[in-house]
Amino acid sequence: MSRPRRAPLLPAVLALASAVFAGACDGSLSPSQLRATRSELNVARRRWAAQGPASYRYRFQYLCFCPASLVTPVEIEVRDGLVAAVVDPATGRPAPAAPGRPTPTVEDLFAVVETALDGGVDWLDVQYDLVFGYPAVIRVDPDARAVDEERSYFAGGLRRLD
């Protein structure tokens, strides 16, 4: 007696996830969402201005549909507002060169959020660090109708160097 064949689960899960994601991204941010997001951005910027160090190091990862060399996690060292080093967290040595890999300062992360708000994106999710106020998670989808252009930025573990 043979067992009945089950339909593969993965295609069904992916179809459901796509439907939910598409439903969540079916238009650009509403005026009230923009106000709330700009308000959160302004509060976070004030927190960073009050508490953020001039020199710091933090973990960073960029995610996109792009080459693996661009999405490899790194540690970014910033001295007096400028990127001084990009380090492989696994070895503590300079990270291999990866043309096109973002290596933002915290100010650059704030600029990503501002640019997304000014650009009329369809979907934006930003979470700020509770201590320093820097953008710890940025997920942006410029056009919900386009495939594979979403970007995510993850920053964490910021520690003072001064």
PDB file of C-alpha atoms in Angstrom:
ATOM      1  CA  MET A   1       0.000   0.000   0.000  1.00  0.00           C
ATOM      2  CA  SER A   2       1.539   3.291  -1.032  1.00  0.00           C
ATOM      3  CA  ARG A   3       1.315   6.472   0.957  1.00  0.00           C
ATOM      4  CA  PRO A   4      -0.466   9.454  -0.546  1.00  0.00           C
ATOM      5  CA  ARG A   5       1.963  12.050  -1.860  1.00  0.00           C
ATOM      6  CA  ARG A   6       1.967  15.347  -0.048  1.00  0.00           C
ATOM      7  CA  ALA A   7       2.231  18.595  -1.887  1.00  0.00           C
ATOM      8  CA  PRO A   8       5.570  20.274  -1.187  1.00  0.00           C
ATOM      9  CA  LEU A   9       5.217  22.734   1.686  1.00  0.00           C
ATOM     10  CA  LEU A  10       7.850  25.255   0.618  1.00  0.00           C
ATOM     11  CA  PRO A  11       6.003  26.564  -2.487  1.00  0.00           C
ATOM     12  CA  ALA A  12       2.858  27.121  -0.432  1.00  0.00           C
ATOM     13  CA  VAL A  13       4.762  28.941   2.300  1.00  0.00           C
ATOM     14  CA  LEU A  14       6.552  31.126  -0.239  1.00  0.00           C
ATOM     15  CA  ALA A  15       3.284  31.954  -1.995  1.00  0.00           C
ATOM     16  CA  LEU A  16       1.674  32.938   1.313  1.00  0.00           C
ATOM     17  CA  ALA A  17       4.665  35.052   2.343  1.00  0.00           C
ATOM     18  CA  SER A  18       4.664  36.789  -1.050  1.00  0.00           C
ATOM     19  CA  ALA A  19       0.980  37.587  -0.739  1.00  0.00           C
ATOM     20  CA  VAL A  20       1.396  39.011   2.760  1.00  0.00           C
ATOM     21  CA  PHE A  21       4.461  41.042   1.771  1.00  0.00           C
ATOM     22  CA  ALA A  22       2.778  42.351  -1.382  1.00  0.00           C
ATOM     23  CA  GLY A  23      -0.270  43.359   0.626  1.00  0.00           C
ATOM     24  CA  ALA A  24       1.897  45.232   3.088  1.00  0.00           C
ATOM     25  CA  CYS A  25       3.677  47.100   0.287  1.00  0.00           C
ATOM     26  CA  ASP A  26       0.835  48.072  -1.997  1.00  0.00           C
ATOM     27  CA  GLY A  27       1.445  51.806  -1.939  1.00  0.00           C
ATOM     28  CA  SER A  28       3.746  54.521  -0.787  1.00  0.00           C
ATOM     29  CA  LEU A  29       3.808  55.737   2.794  1.00  0.00           C
ATOM     30  CA  SER A  30       0.750  57.674   3.871  1.00  0.00           C
ATOM     31  CA  PRO A  31       1.158  61.260   5.140  1.00  0.00           C
ATOM     32  CA  SER A  32       0.587  60.098   8.735  1.00  0.00           C
ATOM     33  CA  GLN A  33       3.208  57.352   8.340  1.00  0.00           C
ATOM     34  CA  LEU A  34       5.644  59.915   6.925  1.00  0.00           C
ATOM     35  CA  ARG A  35       5.014  62.259   9.863  1.00  0.00           C
ATOM     36  CA  ALA A  36       5.526  59.453  12.366  1.00  0.00           C
ATOM     37  CA  THR A  37       8.660  58.251  10.595  1.00  0.00           C
ATOM     38  CA  ARG A  38      10.111  61.776  10.307  1.00  0.00           C
ATOM     39  CA  SER A  39       9.276  62.400  13.949  1.00  0.00           C
ATOM     40  CA  GLU A  40      11.089  59.199  14.980  1.00  0.00           C
ATOM     41  CA  LEU A  41      14.027  60.188  12.780  1.00  0.00           C
ATOM     42  CA  ASN A  42      14.236  63.627  14.407  1.00  0.00           C
ATOM     43  CA  VAL A  43      14.098  62.173  17.942  1.00  0.00           C
ATOM     44  CA  ALA A  44      16.808  59.641  17.058  1.00  0.00           C
ATOM     45  CA  ARG A  45      19.026  62.320  15.502  1.00  0.00           C
ATOM     46  CA  ARG A  46      18.738  64.440  18.643  1.00  0.00           C
ATOM     47  CA  ARG A  47      19.676  61.415  20.787  1.00  0.00           C
ATOM     48  CA  TRP A  48      22.693  60.735  18.548  1.00  0.00           C
ATOM     49  CA  ALA A  49      23.754  64.405  18.674  1.00  0.00           C
ATOM     50  CA  ALA A  50      23.532  64.378  22.479  1.00  0.00           C
ATOM     51  CA  GLN A  51      25.140  60.995  23.174  1.00  0.00           C
ATOM     52  CA  GLY A  52      26.860  59.725  20.051  1.00  0.00           C
ATOM     53  CA  PRO A  53      30.660  59.635  20.133  1.00  0.00           C
ATOM     54  CA  ALA A  54      32.833  61.240  17.461  1.00  0.00           C
ATOM     55  CA  SER A  55      34.879  58.035  17.235  1.00  0.00           C
ATOM     56  CA  TYR A  56      33.286  54.607  17.412  1.00  0.00           C
ATOM     57  CA  ARG A  57      33.241  51.087  16.039  1.00  0.00           C
ATOM     58  CA  TYR A  58      30.162  49.053  15.128  1.00  0.00           C
ATOM     59  CA  ARG A  59      29.040  45.900  13.331  1.00  0.00           C
ATOM     60  CA  PHE A  60      27.412  46.436   9.950  1.00  0.00           C
ATOM     61  CA  GLN A  61      25.729  44.268   7.365  1.00  0.00           C
ATOM     62  CA  TYR A  62      24.088  45.266   4.123  1.00  0.00           C
ATOM     63  CA  LEU A  63      21.557  42.903   2.582  1.00  0.00           C
ATOM     64  CA  CYS A  64      20.360  43.028  -0.989  1.00  0.00           C
ATOM     65  CA  PHE A  65      20.025  40.792  -4.022  1.00  0.00           C
ATOM     66  CA  CYS A  66      23.665  41.352  -4.930  1.00  0.00           C
ATOM     67  CA  PRO A  67      27.039  39.560  -4.838  1.00  0.00           C
ATOM     68  CA  ALA A  68      28.039  37.845  -1.586  1.00  0.00           C
ATOM     69  CA  SER A  69      31.064  40.142  -1.230  1.00  0.00           C
ATOM     70  CA  LEU A  70      28.681  43.066  -0.634  1.00  0.00           C
ATOM     71  CA  VAL A  71      26.641  41.369   2.098  1.00  0.00           C
ATOM     72  CA  THR A  72      29.467  39.987   4.225  1.00  0.00           C
ATOM     73  CA  PRO A  73      29.267  41.442   7.769  1.00  0.00           C
ATOM     74  CA  VAL A  74      32.028  43.876   8.711  1.00  0.00           C
ATOM     75  CA  GLU A  75      33.025  46.118  11.577  1.00  0.00           C
ATOM     76  CA  ILE A  76      33.346  49.765  10.682  1.00  0.00           C
ATOM     77  CA  GLU A  77      35.642  52.055  12.646  1.00  0.00           C
ATOM     78  CA  VAL A  78      34.868  55.762  12.460  1.00  0.00           C
ATOM     79  CA  ARG A  79      37.285  58.424  13.699  1.00  0.00           C
ATOM     80  CA  ASP A  80      36.119  62.031  13.877  1.00  0.00           C
ATOM     81  CA  GLY A  81      33.229  61.342  11.511  1.00  0.00           C
ATOM     82  CA  LEU A  82      35.254  59.526   8.810  1.00  0.00           C
ATOM     83  CA  VAL A  83      35.581  55.801   8.136  1.00  0.00           C
ATOM     84  CA  ALA A  84      39.056  54.868   9.336  1.00  0.00           C
ATOM     85  CA  ALA A  85      38.904  51.075   8.963  1.00  0.00           C
ATOM     86  CA  VAL A  86      36.702  48.247   7.724  1.00  0.00           C
ATOM     87  CA  VAL A  87      37.471  45.027   9.582  1.00  0.00           C
ATOM     88  CA  ASP A  88      36.528  41.386   9.133  1.00  0.00           C
ATOM     89  CA  PRO A  89      34.919  40.545  12.506  1.00  0.00           C
ATOM     90  CA  ALA A  90      35.999  36.900  12.233  1.00  0.00           C
ATOM     91  CA  THR A  91      39.709  37.676  11.921  1.00  0.00           C
ATOM     92  CA  GLY A  92      40.100  41.220  13.240  1.00  0.00           C
ATOM     93  CA  ARG A  93      42.046  42.046  10.085  1.00  0.00           C
ATOM     94  CA  PRO A  94      41.122  44.499   7.349  1.00  0.00           C
ATOM     95  CA  ALA A  95      38.131  43.223   5.376  1.00  0.00           C
ATOM     96  CA  PRO A  96      38.818  42.204   1.779  1.00  0.00           C
ATOM     97  CA  ALA A  97      38.088  44.958  -0.707  1.00  0.00           C
ATOM     98  CA  ALA A  98      34.574  44.759  -2.120  1.00  0.00           C
ATOM     99  CA  PRO A  99      33.865  47.543  -4.624  1.00  0.00           C
ATOM    100  CA  GLY A 100      30.304  48.733  -4.117  1.00  0.00           C
ATOM    101  CA  ARG A 101      29.992  47.529  -0.516  1.00  0.00           C
ATOM    102  CA  PRO A 102      28.526  50.292   1.634  1.00  0.00           C
ATOM    103  CA  THR A 103      30.642  51.285   4.633  1.00  0.00           C
ATOM    104  CA  PRO A 104      28.499  53.980   6.215  1.00  0.00           C
ATOM    105  CA  THR A 105      29.085  56.176   9.198  1.00  0.00           C
ATOM    106  CA  VAL A 106      26.108  56.665  11.517  1.00  0.00           C
ATOM    107  CA  GLU A 107      25.454  59.987   9.765  1.00  0.00           C
ATOM    108  CA  ASP A 108      25.332  58.063   6.475  1.00  0.00           C
ATOM    109  CA  LEU A 109      22.718  55.702   7.969  1.00  0.00           C
ATOM    110  CA  PHE A 110      20.593  58.692   8.961  1.00  0.00           C
ATOM    111  CA  ALA A 111      20.976  59.946   5.361  1.00  0.00           C
ATOM    112  CA  VAL A 112      19.684  56.590   4.039  1.00  0.00           C
ATOM    113  CA  VAL A 113      16.503  57.070   6.089  1.00  0.00           C
ATOM    114  CA  GLU A 114      16.142  60.707   5.009  1.00  0.00           C
ATOM    115  CA  THR A 115      16.665  59.829   1.347  1.00  0.00           C
ATOM    116  CA  ALA A 116      14.086  57.038   1.577  1.00  0.00           C
ATOM    117  CA  LEU A 117      11.553  59.434   3.093  1.00  0.00           C
ATOM    118  CA  ASP A 118      12.266  62.108   0.487  1.00  0.00           C
ATOM    119  CA  GLY A 119      12.170  59.582  -2.372  1.00  0.00           C
ATOM    120  CA  GLY A 120       8.609  58.403  -1.832  1.00  0.00           C
ATOM    121  CA  VAL A 121       9.399  54.752  -1.137  1.00  0.00           C
ATOM    122  CA  ASP A 122       6.620  52.196  -0.948  1.00  0.00           C
ATOM    123  CA  TRP A 123       7.832  50.627   2.278  1.00  0.00           C
ATOM    124  CA  LEU A 124      10.225  51.667   5.007  1.00  0.00           C
ATOM    125  CA  ASP A 125      10.937  50.094   8.384  1.00  0.00           C
ATOM    126  CA  VAL A 126      13.449  51.764  10.698  1.00  0.00           C
ATOM    127  CA  GLN A 127      14.404  50.735  14.220  1.00  0.00           C
ATOM    128  CA  TYR A 128      16.674  52.941  16.272  1.00  0.00           C
ATOM    129  CA  ASP A 129      19.198  52.022  18.954  1.00  0.00           C
ATOM    130  CA  LEU A 130      17.683  52.852  22.342  1.00  0.00           C
ATOM    131  CA  VAL A 131      20.916  54.196  23.853  1.00  0.00           C
ATOM    132  CA  PHE A 132      22.603  56.205  21.095  1.00  0.00           C
ATOM    133  CA  GLY A 133      19.700  56.686  18.673  1.00  0.00           C
ATOM    134  CA  TYR A 134      21.457  55.511  15.508  1.00  0.00           C
ATOM    135  CA  PRO A 135      19.438  53.550  12.913  1.00  0.00           C
ATOM    136  CA  ALA A 136      20.016  49.921  13.930  1.00  0.00           C
ATOM    137  CA  VAL A 137      17.737  48.423  11.268  1.00  0.00           C
ATOM    138  CA  ILE A 138      16.706  50.012   7.986  1.00  0.00           C
ATOM    139  CA  ARG A 139      14.582  48.075   5.527  1.00  0.00           C
ATOM    140  CA  VAL A 140      13.502  49.895   2.400  1.00  0.00           C
ATOM    141  CA  ASP A 141      11.519  48.912  -0.686  1.00  0.00           C
ATOM    142  CA  PRO A 142      11.517  51.747  -3.222  1.00  0.00           C
ATOM    143  CA  ASP A 143       8.897  50.148  -5.489  1.00  0.00           C
ATOM    144  CA  ALA A 144       6.625  47.326  -4.345  1.00  0.00           C
ATOM    145  CA  ARG A 145       5.951  46.384  -7.979  1.00  0.00           C
ATOM    146  CA  ALA A 146       9.618  45.754  -8.751  1.00  0.00           C
ATOM    147  CA  VAL A 147      11.320  42.542  -7.717  1.00  0.00           C
ATOM    148  CA  ASP A 148      14.686  42.225  -5.985  1.00  0.00           C
ATOM    149  CA  GLU A 149      15.453  45.905  -5.359  1.00  0.00           C
ATOM    150  CA  GLU A 150      14.806  45.865  -1.607  1.00  0.00           C
ATOM    151  CA  ARG A 151      17.701  46.811   0.669  1.00  0.00           C
ATOM    152  CA  SER A 152      18.377  46.291   4.355  1.00  0.00           C
ATOM    153  CA  TYR A 153      21.004  47.815   6.616  1.00  0.00           C
ATOM    154  CA  PHE A 154      21.833  46.350  10.015  1.00  0.00           C
ATOM    155  CA  ALA A 155      24.014  48.169  12.546  1.00  0.00           C
ATOM    156  CA  GLY A 156      24.745  47.113  16.105  1.00  0.00           C
ATOM    157  CA  GLY A 157      27.184  46.789  18.940  1.00  0.00           C
ATOM    158  CA  LEU A 158      28.346  50.387  18.692  1.00  0.00           C
ATOM    159  CA  ARG A 159      31.104  51.190  21.149  1.00  0.00           C
ATOM    160  CA  ARG A 160      32.953  54.417  21.836  1.00  0.00           C
ATOM    161  CA  LEU A 161      36.585  54.788  20.870  1.00  0.00           C
ATOM    162  CA  ASP A 162      37.146  58.206  22.447  1.00  0.00           C
TER     163      ASP A 162
END
